[in-house]
Amino acid sequence: LPSAIHSVVDVPFAGGTLAVNSTRENAFAPEDLGVLTRFAQVIPEAGQRLRDLAERQRLEREMVRLQRLRAAAELSAGVCHNLNNILTGILLPAQLLQTMTQDPVLRLPIDTIALSSERAAALVRRLHQAVRAQGEGPLTTVAVAATVNEVLRATQPCWGDAPQARGATIQVCTDLAPTAAIRGTPAGLHDMLTNLILNAVDAMPDGGTISIRTFADERYVHLEFADTGIGMDESTRGRIFEPFFTTKANVGTGLGLSTLHNTVTQWGGSVEVESAPGCGTTFRLRLPVGTLETPAANHRRTVAQERSRILLVDDDPVVRKVLLSALRPEHEVDAAENGTQALAQMKPGTYDVAIIDLGLPGMSGEALARRVAEIDTSVVRVLFTGWELGELDFRRSAFDLQLTKPVTDLATLKALVGQAIGLHRERTGGQVP
């Protein structure tokens, strides 16, 4: 200590020592020591309060973020439902026109309308999945290595041809160890890998390397996806899984990584990301191992093509007109815009199939389906909706089959109606009224 200091007092406290010194000898009386001791006791309490305040602020920010996501989910659900109704009124007429002419002059605008509508429908599905964490269908077993190779072939123009055209080279290195299949959906895994590849290409404008590695343990298949691109700072890395967040100007929707995160979580897995500016980015996905299930024989339904009697219930006049145009050439179809009108037309033996919208005024589609079953148990009830319903949603139990809006393929509509007719024939013992 400097020679000018004549007295020093050390007061211990949790986390350290409070040292006080003076140039006077015997400068600290017992009262001074008491004050210093109390002050030393206050220091850790103040520190703990600051930590508690920081944690409370963090929790408040997290709550605000979750509230925004919930609000986005509710808004998305309504928007997607309305868009699906609108797209049904575009896609089906376009496909009907495709069946009416082979004139190349007419087919060009018709095909363009159909293709653009299908792309819009796909975007609507991705939007809803991103904010509602819904899946893309029933879970099944998916081979990871085969899907990786399939996606690499499909995206080769993006990571191979396009960079070479601007004088850059992107190499793809794979180390795909044999693993068990995962529990997921082929479309979901395909979309995840496609998004990762496209993001990696955008992050390497001057070229680089994409590395994909797989390995497994007893419960999970691990998929590591790394690029040598520009990387991300901490702020960006913390937001990449938020819906609509994107660093791309006038490109993309900001839904790809959000959908990836929600889908992996729904499957029972997890995803981590490691990145730093100039050091590239690595995604680590843990995907649950799946088990192969053989569908039961009674899950197979006869697909019949006989002329049938169908009741269509939908409150959207455009949707009603479009489906009537699509179904009436082959079937007898009546339409109603709400549950009251539908029940007025429903009598035992009147209809074979009832196609019912979920969101109806006055009486929900689910309640109407249950009333229809009470009137005639043989009627096959088809849920026709643009809402995304989870696998365990209780409203599904009122229906036998489901047709999702928008109907992106006329053949899909006809095949489902045929399946419904076949189920009705099974219920009536094959008798045609």
Tab-separated table of C-alpha atoms in Angstrom:
chain	number	residue	atom	x	y	z
A	1	LEU	CA	0.000	0.000	0.000
A	2	PRO	CA	1.186	3.592	-0.535
A	3	SER	CA	2.958	5.005	2.512
A	4	ALA	CA	0.360	7.794	2.793
A	5	ILE	CA	-2.307	5.245	3.813
A	6	HIS	CA	-2.233	4.647	7.578
A	7	SER	CA	-5.391	2.599	8.238
A	8	VAL	CA	-7.323	0.008	6.231
A	9	VAL	CA	-10.594	-1.792	7.018
A	10	ASP	CA	-11.802	-4.883	5.128
A	11	VAL	CA	-15.473	-5.750	5.553
A	12	PRO	CA	-16.411	-9.133	3.991
A	13	PHE	CA	-19.752	-9.620	2.247
A	14	ALA	CA	-21.284	-12.205	-0.051
A	15	GLY	CA	-19.333	-12.127	-3.277
A	16	GLY	CA	-16.318	-10.140	-2.150
A	17	THR	CA	-14.750	-7.715	0.316
A	18	LEU	CA	-15.400	-4.034	0.888
A	19	ALA	CA	-12.066	-2.283	1.520
A	20	VAL	CA	-11.871	1.254	2.968
A	21	ASN	CA	-8.651	3.119	3.685
A	22	SER	CA	-7.613	6.456	5.194
A	23	THR	CA	-4.435	8.530	5.503
A	24	ARG	CA	-5.188	9.022	9.230
A	25	GLU	CA	-4.218	6.485	11.847
A	26	ASN	CA	-7.065	4.837	13.733
A	27	ALA	CA	-9.520	6.616	11.441
A	28	PHE	CA	-12.381	4.113	11.867
A	29	ALA	CA	-14.376	4.003	15.067
A	30	PRO	CA	-16.706	1.071	15.988
A	31	GLU	CA	-19.640	3.127	14.716
A	32	ASP	CA	-17.919	3.456	11.343
A	33	LEU	CA	-17.403	-0.286	11.191
A	34	GLY	CA	-21.115	-0.792	11.930
A	35	VAL	CA	-22.103	1.479	9.055
A	36	LEU	CA	-19.681	-0.253	6.703
A	37	THR	CA	-20.971	-3.668	7.744
A	38	ARG	CA	-24.592	-2.682	7.085
A	39	PHE	CA	-23.559	-1.187	3.739
A	40	ALA	CA	-21.776	-4.436	2.828
A	41	GLN	CA	-24.987	-6.319	3.633
A	42	VAL	CA	-26.989	-4.061	1.334
A	43	ILE	CA	-24.697	-4.572	-1.673
A	44	PRO	CA	-25.662	-8.229	-2.407
A	45	GLU	CA	-29.330	-7.428	-1.811
A	46	ALA	CA	-29.117	-4.628	-4.364
A	47	GLY	CA	-27.335	-6.905	-6.801
A	48	GLN	CA	-30.006	-9.573	-6.405
A	49	ARG	CA	-32.732	-6.981	-6.967
A	50	LEU	CA	-31.019	-5.854	-10.155
A	51	ARG	CA	-30.836	-9.471	-11.334
A	52	ASP	CA	-34.497	-9.983	-10.440
A	53	LEU	CA	-35.414	-6.828	-12.340
A	54	ALA	CA	-33.482	-7.975	-15.406
A	55	GLU	CA	-35.177	-11.387	-15.278
A	56	ARG	CA	-38.612	-9.787	-14.925
A	57	GLN	CA	-37.907	-7.546	-17.912
A	58	ARG	CA	-36.824	-10.612	-19.897
A	59	LEU	CA	-40.029	-12.449	-18.978
A	60	GLU	CA	-42.106	-9.397	-19.895
A	61	ARG	CA	-40.421	-9.221	-23.297
A	62	GLU	CA	-41.062	-12.931	-23.798
A	63	MET	CA	-44.724	-12.501	-22.838
A	64	VAL	CA	-45.110	-9.635	-25.300
A	65	ARG	CA	-43.508	-11.786	-27.996
A	66	LEU	CA	-45.873	-14.696	-27.261
A	67	GLN	CA	-48.877	-12.368	-27.286
A	68	ARG	CA	-47.810	-11.059	-30.679
A	69	LEU	CA	-47.466	-14.612	-31.973
A	70	ARG	CA	-50.926	-15.512	-30.666
A	71	ALA	CA	-52.378	-12.421	-32.293
A	72	ALA	CA	-50.598	-13.307	-35.525
A	73	ALA	CA	-51.992	-16.831	-35.289
A	74	GLU	CA	-55.573	-15.614	-34.877
A	75	LEU	CA	-55.207	-13.100	-37.684
A	76	SER	CA	-53.580	-15.713	-39.898
A	77	ALA	CA	-56.360	-18.228	-39.292
A	78	GLY	CA	-59.039	-15.802	-40.438
A	79	VAL	CA	-57.042	-14.538	-43.408
A	80	CYS	CA	-56.139	-18.064	-44.529
A	81	HIS	CA	-59.759	-19.217	-44.289
A	82	ASN	CA	-60.973	-16.351	-46.457
A	83	LEU	CA	-58.149	-16.761	-48.954
A	84	ASN	CA	-58.862	-20.477	-49.231
A	85	ASN	CA	-62.466	-19.718	-50.126
A	86	ILE	CA	-61.316	-17.201	-52.734
A	87	LEU	CA	-58.746	-19.598	-54.199
A	88	THR	CA	-61.360	-22.350	-54.448
A	89	GLY	CA	-63.335	-19.978	-56.683
A	90	ILE	CA	-60.265	-19.540	-58.912
A	91	LEU	CA	-58.608	-22.954	-59.016
A	92	LEU	CA	-61.597	-25.169	-59.751
A	93	PRO	CA	-62.935	-23.020	-62.616
A	94	ALA	CA	-59.438	-22.899	-64.119
A	95	GLN	CA	-59.173	-26.675	-63.955
A	96	LEU	CA	-62.642	-27.083	-65.426
A	97	LEU	CA	-61.561	-24.865	-68.327
A	98	GLN	CA	-58.441	-26.999	-68.765
A	99	THR	CA	-60.676	-30.024	-69.395
A	100	MET	CA	-62.738	-28.150	-71.984
A	101	THR	CA	-60.068	-27.105	-74.437
A	102	GLN	CA	-56.684	-28.094	-75.802
A	103	ASP	CA	-56.326	-24.907	-77.845
A	104	PRO	CA	-52.771	-23.696	-77.033
A	105	VAL	CA	-53.813	-20.062	-77.365
A	106	LEU	CA	-56.498	-20.522	-74.695
A	107	ARG	CA	-54.560	-22.979	-72.559
A	108	LEU	CA	-51.670	-20.582	-71.955
A	109	PRO	CA	-53.667	-18.048	-69.850
A	110	ILE	CA	-55.758	-20.823	-68.275
A	111	ASP	CA	-52.655	-22.769	-67.222
A	112	THR	CA	-51.081	-19.572	-65.920
A	113	ILE	CA	-54.138	-18.864	-63.757
A	114	ALA	CA	-54.116	-22.415	-62.391
A	115	LEU	CA	-50.375	-22.424	-61.680
A	116	SER	CA	-50.407	-19.012	-60.003
A	117	SER	CA	-53.397	-20.038	-57.871
A	118	GLU	CA	-51.626	-23.219	-56.778
A	119	ARG	CA	-48.578	-21.184	-55.757
A	120	ALA	CA	-50.826	-18.836	-53.777
A	121	ALA	CA	-52.496	-21.810	-52.086
A	122	ALA	CA	-49.090	-23.212	-51.119
A	123	LEU	CA	-48.086	-19.858	-49.628
A	124	VAL	CA	-51.311	-19.711	-47.621
A	125	ARG	CA	-50.604	-23.197	-46.220
A	126	ARG	CA	-47.067	-22.190	-45.272
A	127	LEU	CA	-48.310	-19.018	-43.619
A	128	HIS	CA	-50.797	-20.907	-41.486
A	129	GLN	CA	-48.311	-23.629	-40.559
A	130	ALA	CA	-45.746	-20.999	-39.582
A	131	VAL	CA	-47.939	-19.251	-37.021
A	132	ARG	CA	-50.064	-22.178	-35.873
A	133	ALA	CA	-47.407	-24.894	-35.873
A	134	GLN	CA	-49.652	-27.259	-37.781
A	135	GLY	CA	-48.311	-30.260	-39.630
A	136	GLU	CA	-48.598	-31.148	-43.281
A	137	GLY	CA	-50.623	-34.310	-42.768
A	138	PRO	CA	-50.475	-37.539	-40.760
A	139	LEU	CA	-47.033	-38.461	-39.472
A	140	THR	CA	-45.276	-41.389	-41.069
A	141	THR	CA	-41.746	-42.743	-41.430
A	142	VAL	CA	-39.340	-40.748	-43.607
A	143	ALA	CA	-35.876	-41.780	-44.817
A	144	VAL	CA	-33.532	-38.865	-44.124
A	145	ALA	CA	-30.622	-39.690	-46.452
A	146	ALA	CA	-32.904	-40.377	-49.399
A	147	THR	CA	-34.727	-37.087	-48.824
A	148	VAL	CA	-31.437	-35.174	-48.599
A	149	ASN	CA	-30.304	-36.594	-51.944
A	150	GLU	CA	-33.694	-35.884	-53.500
A	151	VAL	CA	-33.637	-32.250	-52.350
A	152	LEU	CA	-30.063	-31.778	-53.574
A	153	ARG	CA	-31.083	-32.996	-57.014
A	154	ALA	CA	-34.162	-30.774	-57.053
A	155	THR	CA	-32.265	-27.649	-55.956
A	156	GLN	CA	-29.143	-28.215	-58.068
A	157	PRO	CA	-29.995	-25.286	-60.393
A	158	CYS	CA	-30.022	-22.994	-57.326
A	159	TRP	CA	-26.725	-24.063	-55.734
A	160	GLY	CA	-24.998	-25.252	-58.915
A	161	ASP	CA	-26.038	-23.581	-62.153
A	162	ALA	CA	-27.067	-20.127	-60.904
A	163	PRO	CA	-23.873	-19.400	-58.886
A	164	GLN	CA	-21.699	-20.648	-61.767
A	165	ALA	CA	-23.488	-18.278	-64.137
A	166	ARG	CA	-22.267	-15.339	-62.033
A	167	GLY	CA	-18.757	-16.752	-61.613
A	168	ALA	CA	-19.137	-18.336	-58.156
A	169	THR	CA	-18.844	-21.972	-57.098
A	170	ILE	CA	-20.777	-23.677	-54.307
A	171	GLN	CA	-19.648	-27.157	-53.296
A	172	VAL	CA	-21.935	-29.565	-51.468
A	173	CYS	CA	-20.317	-32.150	-49.177
A	174	THR	CA	-22.405	-34.910	-47.594
A	175	ASP	CA	-21.647	-37.419	-44.874
A	176	LEU	CA	-24.887	-39.368	-44.619
A	177	ALA	CA	-24.497	-42.222	-42.189
A	178	PRO	CA	-27.119	-44.990	-42.387
A	179	THR	CA	-29.840	-44.144	-39.874
A	180	ALA	CA	-33.312	-45.253	-38.951
A	181	ALA	CA	-36.225	-43.405	-40.523
A	182	ILE	CA	-37.632	-40.439	-38.642
A	183	ARG	CA	-41.185	-39.790	-37.530
A	184	GLY	CA	-42.441	-36.906	-39.661
A	185	THR	CA	-43.797	-36.175	-43.128
A	186	PRO	CA	-41.951	-36.335	-46.464
A	187	ALA	CA	-43.214	-32.893	-47.492
A	188	GLY	CA	-42.187	-31.367	-44.180
A	189	LEU	CA	-38.609	-32.671	-44.314
A	190	HIS	CA	-38.355	-31.761	-48.000
A	191	ASP	CA	-39.419	-28.174	-47.271
A	192	MET	CA	-36.992	-27.861	-44.334
A	193	LEU	CA	-33.987	-28.936	-46.396
A	194	THR	CA	-35.026	-26.786	-49.342
A	195	ASN	CA	-35.275	-23.700	-47.118
A	196	LEU	CA	-31.885	-24.402	-45.549
A	197	ILE	CA	-30.258	-24.791	-48.966
A	198	LEU	CA	-31.808	-21.630	-50.390
A	199	ASN	CA	-30.813	-19.627	-47.303
A	200	ALA	CA	-27.260	-20.987	-47.526
A	201	VAL	CA	-27.021	-20.016	-51.202
A	202	ASP	CA	-28.175	-16.478	-50.357
A	203	ALA	CA	-25.549	-16.295	-47.597
A	204	MET	CA	-22.721	-17.237	-50.019
A	205	PRO	CA	-22.936	-14.750	-52.917
A	206	ASP	CA	-19.251	-15.352	-53.753
A	207	GLY	CA	-19.433	-19.128	-53.380
A	208	GLY	CA	-18.555	-21.490	-50.560
A	209	THR	CA	-19.366	-24.900	-49.145
A	210	ILE	CA	-22.530	-26.546	-47.873
A	211	SER	CA	-21.938	-29.522	-45.562
A	212	ILE	CA	-24.702	-31.958	-44.611
A	213	ARG	CA	-24.068	-34.689	-42.038
A	214	THR	CA	-26.335	-37.258	-40.406
A	215	PHE	CA	-25.834	-39.616	-37.472
A	216	ALA	CA	-28.145	-41.236	-34.951
A	217	ASP	CA	-28.564	-42.399	-31.383
A	218	GLU	CA	-31.295	-44.572	-29.913
A	219	ARG	CA	-33.956	-41.851	-29.905
A	220	TYR	CA	-32.995	-39.279	-32.513
A	221	VAL	CA	-31.570	-38.839	-35.967
A	222	HIS	CA	-29.211	-35.859	-35.935
A	223	LEU	CA	-28.948	-33.722	-39.054
A	224	GLU	CA	-26.275	-31.022	-39.202
A	225	PHE	CA	-26.451	-28.461	-41.985
A	226	ALA	CA	-23.573	-25.982	-42.260
A	227	ASP	CA	-22.543	-23.285	-44.707
A	228	THR	CA	-19.468	-21.070	-44.986
A	229	GLY	CA	-21.480	-17.932	-45.665
A	230	ILE	CA	-21.543	-14.471	-44.142
A	231	GLY	CA	-23.038	-15.688	-40.858
A	232	MET	CA	-25.297	-13.793	-38.476
A	233	ASP	CA	-24.824	-11.525	-35.499
A	234	GLU	CA	-26.426	-12.323	-32.161
A	235	SER	CA	-29.421	-10.064	-32.747
A	236	THR	CA	-30.301	-11.681	-36.078
A	237	ARG	CA	-29.672	-15.198	-34.775
A	238	GLY	CA	-32.145	-14.578	-31.962
A	239	ARG	CA	-34.948	-13.696	-34.389
A	240	ILE	CA	-34.561	-16.080	-37.316
A	241	PHE	CA	-37.370	-18.368	-36.119
A	242	GLU	CA	-39.889	-15.513	-35.823
A	243	PRO	CA	-42.645	-15.475	-38.477
A	244	PHE	CA	-42.145	-12.864	-41.205
A	245	PHE	CA	-38.610	-12.005	-40.068
A	246	THR	CA	-36.225	-11.854	-43.008
A	247	THR	CA	-32.965	-10.129	-43.888
A	248	LYS	CA	-33.641	-10.412	-47.621
A	249	ALA	CA	-34.731	-7.271	-49.441
A	250	ASN	CA	-37.827	-7.802	-51.630
A	251	VAL	CA	-37.252	-11.570	-51.616
A	252	GLY	CA	-38.938	-14.334	-49.646
A	253	THR	CA	-41.680	-14.277	-47.038
A	254	GLY	CA	-39.805	-14.733	-43.767
A	255	LEU	CA	-41.726	-17.963	-43.109
A	256	GLY	CA	-39.205	-20.663	-44.027
A	257	LEU	CA	-37.218	-20.950	-40.779
A	258	SER	CA	-40.292	-20.246	-38.653
A	259	THR	CA	-42.065	-23.155	-40.318
A	260	LEU	CA	-38.967	-25.326	-39.872
A	261	HIS	CA	-38.781	-24.620	-36.139
A	262	ASN	CA	-42.493	-25.168	-35.536
A	263	THR	CA	-42.614	-28.371	-37.568
A	264	VAL	CA	-39.567	-29.920	-35.877
A	265	THR	CA	-41.006	-29.026	-32.473
A	266	GLN	CA	-44.374	-30.538	-33.398
A	267	TRP	CA	-42.648	-33.761	-34.416
A	268	GLY	CA	-41.032	-33.965	-30.983
A	269	GLY	CA	-37.568	-32.794	-32.028
A	270	SER	CA	-35.481	-29.671	-31.601
A	271	VAL	CA	-33.327	-27.314	-33.639
A	272	GLU	CA	-30.306	-25.234	-32.639
A	273	VAL	CA	-28.339	-22.687	-34.621
A	274	GLU	CA	-24.725	-21.567	-34.287
A	275	SER	CA	-23.447	-18.582	-36.235
A	276	ALA	CA	-21.230	-15.521	-36.122
A	277	PRO	CA	-20.443	-12.782	-38.645
A	278	GLY	CA	-17.969	-14.081	-41.201
A	279	CYS	CA	-17.951	-17.593	-39.707
A	280	GLY	CA	-20.873	-19.253	-41.483
A	281	THR	CA	-23.943	-20.878	-39.960
A	282	THR	CA	-24.672	-24.356	-38.631
A	283	PHE	CA	-28.160	-25.758	-37.969
A	284	ARG	CA	-28.434	-28.854	-35.762
A	285	LEU	CA	-31.726	-30.725	-36.033
A	286	ARG	CA	-32.738	-33.567	-33.712
A	287	LEU	CA	-35.504	-35.586	-35.345
A	288	PRO	CA	-37.279	-38.380	-33.458
A	289	VAL	CA	-36.787	-41.912	-34.735
A	290	GLY	CA	-39.975	-43.327	-36.257
A	291	THR	CA	-41.452	-46.794	-36.334
A	292	LEU	CA	-42.992	-48.353	-39.402
A	293	GLU	CA	-46.736	-48.920	-39.076
A	294	THR	CA	-48.703	-51.011	-41.501
A	295	PRO	CA	-52.130	-49.514	-42.207
A	296	ALA	CA	-54.976	-51.704	-41.098
A	297	ALA	CA	-57.044	-53.327	-43.788
A	298	ASN	CA	-60.213	-51.604	-42.628
A	299	HIS	CA	-58.637	-48.225	-43.352
A	300	ARG	CA	-58.955	-48.902	-47.062
A	301	ARG	CA	-62.185	-47.611	-48.532
A	302	THR	CA	-63.815	-48.504	-51.798
A	303	VAL	CA	-63.659	-45.710	-54.342
A	304	ALA	CA	-66.924	-45.744	-56.262
A	305	GLN	CA	-67.825	-43.725	-59.325
A	306	GLU	CA	-71.608	-44.245	-59.429
A	307	ARG	CA	-73.950	-41.317	-59.776
A	308	SER	CA	-74.778	-40.134	-56.297
A	309	ARG	CA	-77.008	-37.692	-54.456
A	310	ILE	CA	-75.005	-34.988	-52.707
A	311	LEU	CA	-75.950	-32.147	-50.375
A	312	LEU	CA	-73.496	-29.223	-50.443
A	313	VAL	CA	-73.626	-26.756	-47.527
A	314	ASP	CA	-71.432	-23.645	-47.750
A	315	ASP	CA	-72.171	-20.015	-46.966
A	316	ASP	CA	-69.880	-18.691	-49.709
A	317	PRO	CA	-71.935	-18.286	-52.924
A	318	VAL	CA	-68.873	-18.490	-55.181
A	319	VAL	CA	-67.759	-21.769	-53.598
A	320	ARG	CA	-71.257	-23.197	-53.970
A	321	LYS	CA	-71.430	-22.254	-57.663
A	322	VAL	CA	-67.978	-23.649	-58.390
A	323	LEU	CA	-68.603	-26.997	-56.690
A	324	LEU	CA	-72.026	-27.301	-58.300
A	325	SER	CA	-70.394	-26.786	-61.711
A	326	ALA	CA	-67.743	-29.388	-60.916
A	327	LEU	CA	-70.057	-32.067	-59.483
A	328	ARG	CA	-73.401	-31.764	-61.297
A	329	PRO	CA	-72.258	-33.320	-64.597
A	330	GLU	CA	-71.746	-36.630	-62.738
A	331	HIS	CA	-73.986	-36.371	-59.653
A	332	GLU	CA	-77.288	-34.993	-58.395
A	333	VAL	CA	-76.305	-32.059	-56.190
A	334	ASP	CA	-78.409	-29.744	-54.030
A	335	ALA	CA	-76.960	-26.718	-52.241
A	336	ALA	CA	-77.741	-24.879	-49.021
A	337	GLU	CA	-76.112	-21.831	-47.503
A	338	ASN	CA	-76.680	-22.639	-43.819
A	339	GLY	CA	-77.707	-25.390	-41.431
A	340	THR	CA	-81.379	-24.423	-41.311
A	341	GLN	CA	-81.755	-24.735	-45.088
A	342	ALA	CA	-79.805	-27.997	-45.095
A	343	LEU	CA	-81.963	-29.624	-42.398
A	344	ALA	CA	-85.120	-28.549	-44.240
A	345	GLN	CA	-83.922	-30.585	-47.235
A	346	MET	CA	-82.569	-33.540	-45.249
A	347	LYS	CA	-84.827	-36.587	-44.905
A	348	PRO	CA	-83.904	-40.258	-44.446
A	349	GLY	CA	-82.775	-41.732	-47.768
A	350	THR	CA	-82.580	-38.374	-49.550
A	351	TYR	CA	-78.799	-38.042	-49.824
A	352	ASP	CA	-75.768	-40.306	-49.939
A	353	VAL	CA	-73.115	-37.678	-49.166
A	354	ALA	CA	-73.175	-34.346	-47.349
A	355	ILE	CA	-70.293	-31.924	-47.990
A	356	ILE	CA	-70.386	-29.433	-45.125
A	357	ASP	CA	-68.388	-26.273	-44.500
A	358	LEU	CA	-67.184	-25.894	-40.906
A	359	GLY	CA	-67.855	-22.183	-40.439
A	360	LEU	CA	-71.559	-21.697	-41.087
A	361	PRO	CA	-73.813	-18.880	-39.800
A	362	GLY	CA	-76.250	-19.787	-37.046
A	363	MET	CA	-75.254	-23.435	-36.730
A	364	SER	CA	-71.688	-24.707	-36.967
A	365	GLY	CA	-70.775	-27.315	-39.538
A	366	GLU	CA	-69.901	-29.728	-36.762
A	367	ALA	CA	-73.366	-29.375	-35.167
A	368	LEU	CA	-75.019	-29.789	-38.560
A	369	ALA	CA	-73.010	-32.955	-39.284
A	370	ARG	CA	-74.179	-34.491	-36.011
A	371	ARG	CA	-77.809	-33.616	-36.808
A	372	VAL	CA	-77.435	-35.175	-40.260
A	373	ALA	CA	-76.120	-38.377	-38.656
A	374	GLU	CA	-79.181	-38.460	-36.370
A	375	ILE	CA	-81.526	-38.160	-39.356
A	376	ASP	CA	-79.756	-40.709	-41.589
A	377	THR	CA	-76.801	-42.705	-40.278
A	378	SER	CA	-75.834	-43.874	-43.774
A	379	VAL	CA	-75.030	-40.381	-45.052
A	380	VAL	CA	-71.281	-39.871	-45.402
A	381	ARG	CA	-70.349	-36.520	-43.901
A	382	VAL	CA	-67.427	-34.715	-45.557
A	383	LEU	CA	-65.788	-31.815	-43.752
A	384	PHE	CA	-65.075	-29.081	-46.304
A	385	THR	CA	-63.038	-26.285	-44.731
A	386	GLY	CA	-60.214	-23.834	-45.159
A	387	TRP	CA	-59.431	-23.907	-41.428
A	388	GLU	CA	-56.390	-25.853	-40.271
A	389	LEU	CA	-57.559	-28.464	-37.745
A	390	GLY	CA	-55.189	-30.494	-35.582
A	391	GLU	CA	-55.276	-34.275	-35.625
A	392	LEU	CA	-56.973	-34.303	-32.193
A	393	ASP	CA	-59.483	-31.513	-32.848
A	394	PHE	CA	-62.815	-32.760	-31.456
A	395	ARG	CA	-64.765	-31.234	-34.372
A	396	ARG	CA	-63.295	-33.789	-36.753
A	397	SER	CA	-65.145	-36.599	-34.968
A	398	ALA	CA	-68.470	-35.443	-36.475
A	399	PHE	CA	-67.218	-36.202	-39.995
A	400	ASP	CA	-66.170	-39.271	-41.930
A	401	LEU	CA	-63.831	-37.631	-44.454
A	402	GLN	CA	-62.197	-34.266	-44.987
A	403	LEU	CA	-61.721	-32.092	-48.056
A	404	THR	CA	-59.439	-29.110	-47.544
A	405	LYS	CA	-59.919	-25.736	-49.187
A	406	PRO	CA	-58.764	-24.710	-51.643
A	407	VAL	CA	-59.255	-27.759	-53.822
A	408	THR	CA	-56.051	-27.600	-55.836
A	409	ASP	CA	-56.861	-30.530	-58.103
A	410	LEU	CA	-60.172	-31.433	-59.718
A	411	ALA	CA	-59.122	-35.080	-59.676
A	412	THR	CA	-58.724	-34.897	-55.890
A	413	LEU	CA	-62.301	-33.658	-55.530
A	414	LYS	CA	-63.660	-36.444	-57.712
A	415	ALA	CA	-61.573	-39.082	-55.951
A	416	LEU	CA	-62.800	-38.011	-52.512
A	417	VAL	CA	-66.421	-37.979	-53.667
A	418	GLY	CA	-65.879	-41.457	-55.073
A	419	GLN	CA	-64.443	-42.565	-51.730
A	420	ALA	CA	-67.480	-41.134	-49.938
A	421	ILE	CA	-69.833	-42.959	-52.310
A	422	GLY	CA	-67.985	-46.190	-51.683
A	423	LEU	CA	-68.316	-45.728	-47.933
A	424	HIS	CA	-72.043	-45.062	-48.330
A	425	ARG	CA	-72.424	-48.272	-50.353
A	426	GLU	CA	-70.705	-50.191	-47.550
A	427	ARG	CA	-73.119	-48.739	-44.987
A	428	THR	CA	-76.180	-49.603	-47.052
A	429	GLY	CA	-74.956	-53.058	-48.023
A	430	GLY	CA	-74.368	-52.051	-51.638
A	431	GLN	CA	-78.016	-51.184	-52.193
A	432	VAL	CA	-78.819	-48.299	-54.519
A	433	PRO	CA	-82.028	-46.496	-53.464
